[in-house]
Amino acid sequence: MADNTRKSHNKNHYQAMLDDTNNIYFYRIRSRDAAGRLTGHIVGNGLSTEQDFPLPAVISTPSNQTLTAWMKSVT
């Protein structure tokens, strides 16, 4: 595929293909959570490696009461 064709094809996607004198490197974001954090991607230069990053069931910020109780328990 010609260099300008590849750039035109990929310009609107979450991916990048960079020409190098030695190889072509490929990276694509597969998924994000509601907050925009990366939850999966594909990377490779001929062979691909897919990785998914599972999120905890509950993501929350502890309250002051929770932190105070924890500090009392460890002191």
Tab-separated table of N, CA and C in Angstrom:
chain	number	residue	atom	x	y	z
A	1	MET	N	0.850	-1.176	0.000
A	1	MET	CA	0.000	0.000	0.000
A	1	MET	C	0.891	1.232	0.000
A	2	ALA	N	0.592	2.164	-0.822
A	2	ALA	CA	1.396	3.380	-0.915
A	2	ALA	C	1.286	4.179	0.370
A	3	ASP	N	2.372	4.889	0.698
A	3	ASP	CA	2.423	5.654	1.941
A	3	ASP	C	1.273	6.648	2.043
A	4	ASN	N	1.001	7.406	0.975
A	4	ASN	CA	-0.065	8.410	1.050
A	4	ASN	C	-1.444	7.763	1.169
A	5	THR	N	-1.635	6.579	0.590
A	5	THR	CA	-2.902	5.861	0.711
A	5	THR	C	-3.108	5.408	2.144
A	6	ARG	N	-2.066	4.891	2.773
A	6	ARG	CA	-2.155	4.427	4.157
A	6	ARG	C	-2.501	5.590	5.080
A	7	LYS	N	-1.838	6.728	4.907
A	7	LYS	CA	-2.117	7.881	5.761
A	7	LYS	C	-3.552	8.358	5.567
A	8	SER	N	-4.017	8.384	4.338
A	8	SER	CA	-5.380	8.815	4.049
A	8	SER	C	-6.388	7.852	4.664
A	9	HIS	N	-6.127	6.561	4.574
A	9	HIS	CA	-7.031	5.537	5.094
A	9	HIS	C	-7.122	5.592	6.610
A	10	ASN	N	-6.022	5.878	7.310
A	10	ASN	CA	-5.975	5.799	8.763
A	10	ASN	C	-6.195	7.120	9.478
A	11	LYS	N	-6.327	8.211	8.769
A	11	LYS	CA	-6.321	9.509	9.430
A	11	LYS	C	-7.502	9.723	10.366
A	12	ASN	N	-8.611	9.021	10.192
A	12	ASN	CA	-9.782	9.228	11.036
A	12	ASN	C	-9.988	8.123	12.067
A	13	HIS	N	-8.982	7.311	12.325
A	13	HIS	CA	-9.109	6.185	13.244
A	13	HIS	C	-8.155	6.340	14.417
A	14	TYR	N	-8.450	5.627	15.517
A	14	TYR	CA	-7.552	5.595	16.667
A	14	TYR	C	-6.431	4.606	16.378
A	15	GLN	N	-5.655	4.893	15.399
A	15	GLN	CA	-4.530	4.018	15.090
A	15	GLN	C	-3.459	4.833	14.404
A	16	ALA	N	-2.282	4.296	14.415
A	16	ALA	CA	-1.183	4.982	13.742
A	16	ALA	C	-0.300	3.939	13.098
A	17	MET	N	0.134	4.201	11.894
A	17	MET	CA	1.126	3.368	11.224
A	17	MET	C	2.266	4.284	10.853
A	18	LEU	N	3.431	3.961	11.338
A	18	LEU	CA	4.587	4.814	11.118
A	18	LEU	C	5.603	4.074	10.268
A	19	ASP	N	6.002	4.661	9.155
A	19	ASP	CA	7.056	4.062	8.344
A	19	ASP	C	8.390	4.279	9.035
A	20	ASP	N	9.175	3.260	9.075
A	20	ASP	CA	10.512	3.306	9.639
A	20	ASP	C	11.422	2.666	8.596
A	21	THR	N	12.697	2.925	8.657
A	21	THR	CA	13.606	2.313	7.688
A	21	THR	C	13.714	0.810	7.906
A	22	ASN	N	13.384	0.328	9.115
A	22	ASN	CA	13.521	-1.096	9.421
A	22	ASN	C	12.204	-1.862	9.417
A	23	ASN	N	11.103	-1.212	9.787
A	23	ASN	CA	9.842	-1.947	9.902
A	23	ASN	C	8.670	-0.977	9.894
A	24	ILE	N	7.486	-1.532	9.959
A	24	ILE	CA	6.268	-0.748	10.112
A	24	ILE	C	5.666	-1.151	11.450
A	25	TYR	N	5.348	-0.171	12.270
A	25	TYR	CA	4.806	-0.399	13.607
A	25	TYR	C	3.318	-0.075	13.589
A	26	PHE	N	2.498	-0.920	14.189
A	26	PHE	CA	1.050	-0.776	14.163
A	26	PHE	C	0.517	-0.700	15.581
A	27	TYR	N	-0.395	0.220	15.851
A	27	TYR	CA	-1.026	0.354	17.161
A	27	TYR	C	-2.472	0.796	16.968
A	28	ARG	N	-3.407	0.123	17.624
A	28	ARG	CA	-4.815	0.514	17.543
A	28	ARG	C	-5.452	0.396	18.928
A	29	ILE	N	-6.160	1.425	19.339
A	29	ILE	CA	-6.940	1.365	20.566
A	29	ILE	C	-8.232	0.636	20.234
A	30	ARG	N	-8.520	-0.451	20.957
A	30	ARG	CA	-9.727	-1.236	20.695
A	30	ARG	C	-10.922	-0.739	21.477
A	31	SER	N	-10.696	-0.320	22.734
A	31	SER	CA	-11.844	0.063	23.547
A	31	SER	C	-11.436	1.017	24.658
A	32	ARG	N	-12.407	1.804	25.080
A	32	ARG	CA	-12.249	2.740	26.196
A	32	ARG	C	-13.484	2.632	27.077
A	33	ASP	N	-13.328	2.970	28.365
A	33	ASP	CA	-14.485	2.993	29.250
A	33	ASP	C	-15.181	4.346	29.145
A	34	ALA	N	-16.233	4.547	29.944
A	34	ALA	CA	-17.022	5.778	29.877
A	34	ALA	C	-16.195	7.016	30.210
A	35	ALA	N	-15.140	6.857	31.015
A	35	ALA	CA	-14.283	7.988	31.393
A	35	ALA	C	-13.176	8.233	30.369
A	36	GLY	N	-13.105	7.405	29.325
A	36	GLY	CA	-12.097	7.589	28.289
A	36	GLY	C	-10.793	6.861	28.542
A	37	ARG	N	-10.732	6.047	29.605
A	37	ARG	CA	-9.509	5.300	29.895
A	37	ARG	C	-9.378	4.104	28.956
A	38	LEU	N	-8.166	3.770	28.604
A	38	LEU	CA	-7.873	2.645	27.726
A	38	LEU	C	-8.257	1.339	28.407
A	39	THR	N	-9.049	0.504	27.717
A	39	THR	CA	-9.407	-0.801	28.263
A	39	THR	C	-8.985	-1.949	27.352
A	40	GLY	N	-8.452	-1.648	26.171
A	40	GLY	CA	-7.960	-2.695	25.285
A	40	GLY	C	-7.243	-2.099	24.098
A	41	HIS	N	-6.194	-2.796	23.628
A	41	HIS	CA	-5.471	-2.318	22.447
A	41	HIS	C	-4.853	-3.477	21.689
A	42	ILE	N	-4.444	-3.209	20.459
A	42	ILE	CA	-3.739	-4.173	19.612
A	42	ILE	C	-2.438	-3.511	19.187
A	43	VAL	N	-1.354	-4.273	19.230
A	43	VAL	CA	-0.057	-3.746	18.814
A	43	VAL	C	0.679	-4.840	18.044
A	44	GLY	N	1.471	-4.455	17.055
A	44	GLY	CA	2.243	-5.451	16.329
A	44	GLY	C	2.965	-4.871	15.138
A	45	ASN	N	3.800	-5.685	14.509
A	45	ASN	CA	4.498	-5.297	13.280
A	45	ASN	C	4.533	-6.490	12.328
A	46	GLY	N	3.424	-7.158	12.192
A	46	GLY	CA	3.313	-8.359	11.375
A	46	GLY	C	2.544	-9.404	12.153
A	47	LEU	N	2.947	-9.613	13.404
A	47	LEU	CA	2.181	-10.409	14.352
A	47	LEU	C	1.528	-9.424	15.302
A	48	SER	N	0.327	-9.715	15.752
A	48	SER	CA	-0.392	-8.788	16.629
A	48	SER	C	-0.507	-9.352	18.027
A	49	THR	N	-0.490	-8.474	19.004
A	49	THR	CA	-0.731	-8.814	20.395
A	49	THR	C	-1.921	-7.997	20.861
A	50	GLU	N	-2.980	-8.690	21.318
A	50	GLU	CA	-4.157	-7.994	21.822
A	50	GLU	C	-4.139	-8.056	23.339
A	51	GLN	N	-4.465	-6.947	23.994
A	51	GLN	CA	-4.534	-6.909	25.447
A	51	GLN	C	-5.814	-6.212	25.868
A	52	ASP	N	-6.493	-6.814	26.845
A	52	ASP	CA	-7.665	-6.197	27.461
A	52	ASP	C	-7.328	-5.929	28.916
A	53	PHE	N	-7.799	-4.805	29.418
A	53	PHE	CA	-7.533	-4.411	30.790
A	53	PHE	C	-8.856	-4.372	31.532
A	54	PRO	N	-9.184	-5.437	32.292
A	54	PRO	CA	-10.473	-5.458	32.986
A	54	PRO	C	-10.524	-4.385	34.067
A	55	LEU	N	-11.678	-3.757	34.182
A	55	LEU	CA	-11.868	-2.739	35.207
A	55	LEU	C	-12.397	-3.387	36.473
A	56	PRO	N	-12.072	-2.831	37.632
A	56	PRO	CA	-12.668	-3.346	38.869
A	56	PRO	C	-14.188	-3.202	38.808
A	57	ALA	N	-14.891	-4.041	39.555
A	57	ALA	CA	-16.351	-3.994	39.543
A	57	ALA	C	-16.860	-2.630	39.998
A	58	VAL	N	-16.208	-2.053	40.995
A	58	VAL	CA	-16.614	-0.743	41.498
A	58	VAL	C	-15.384	0.143	41.558
A	59	ILE	N	-15.452	1.283	40.908
A	59	ILE	CA	-14.376	2.265	40.997
A	59	ILE	C	-14.940	3.445	41.771
A	60	SER	N	-14.381	3.686	42.957
A	60	SER	CA	-14.910	4.778	43.760
A	60	SER	C	-13.789	5.427	44.550
A	61	THR	N	-14.051	6.612	45.020
A	61	THR	CA	-13.116	7.319	45.883
A	61	THR	C	-13.583	7.104	47.309
A	62	PRO	N	-12.698	6.626	48.188
A	62	PRO	CA	-13.128	6.382	49.565
A	62	PRO	C	-13.534	7.682	50.255
A	63	SER	N	-14.525	7.572	51.115
A	63	SER	CA	-14.979	8.741	51.867
A	63	SER	C	-14.011	9.017	53.012
A	64	ASN	N	-14.127	10.170	53.623
A	64	ASN	CA	-13.290	10.509	54.777
A	64	ASN	C	-13.522	9.535	55.916
A	65	GLN	N	-14.777	9.092	56.117
A	65	GLN	CA	-15.072	8.130	57.178
A	65	GLN	C	-14.355	6.815	56.925
A	66	THR	N	-14.334	6.364	55.684
A	66	THR	CA	-13.641	5.120	55.342
A	66	THR	C	-12.151	5.255	55.592
A	67	LEU	N	-11.563	6.370	55.191
A	67	LEU	CA	-10.131	6.583	55.412
A	67	LEU	C	-9.811	6.678	56.890
A	68	THR	N	-10.651	7.361	57.661
A	68	THR	CA	-10.428	7.484	59.104
A	68	THR	C	-10.493	6.117	59.763
A	69	ALA	N	-11.484	5.302	59.398
A	69	ALA	CA	-11.613	3.958	59.966
A	69	ALA	C	-10.407	3.105	59.607
A	70	TRP	N	-9.932	3.205	58.367
A	70	TRP	CA	-8.761	2.431	57.957
A	70	TRP	C	-7.527	2.865	58.732
A	71	MET	N	-7.332	4.179	58.904
A	71	MET	CA	-6.159	4.679	59.629
A	71	MET	C	-6.181	4.209	61.076
A	72	LYS	N	-7.362	4.178	61.703
A	72	LYS	CA	-7.469	3.693	63.085
A	72	LYS	C	-7.129	2.208	63.155
A	73	SER	N	-7.506	1.458	62.128
A	73	SER	CA	-7.273	0.013	62.160
A	73	SER	C	-5.802	-0.353	61.986
A	74	VAL	N	-5.023	0.505	61.359
A	74	VAL	CA	-3.616	0.170	61.122
A	74	VAL	C	-2.663	0.849	62.101
A	75	THR	N	-3.189	1.668	62.992
A	75	THR	CA	-2.296	2.328	63.961
A	75	THR	C	-2.380	1.684	65.306
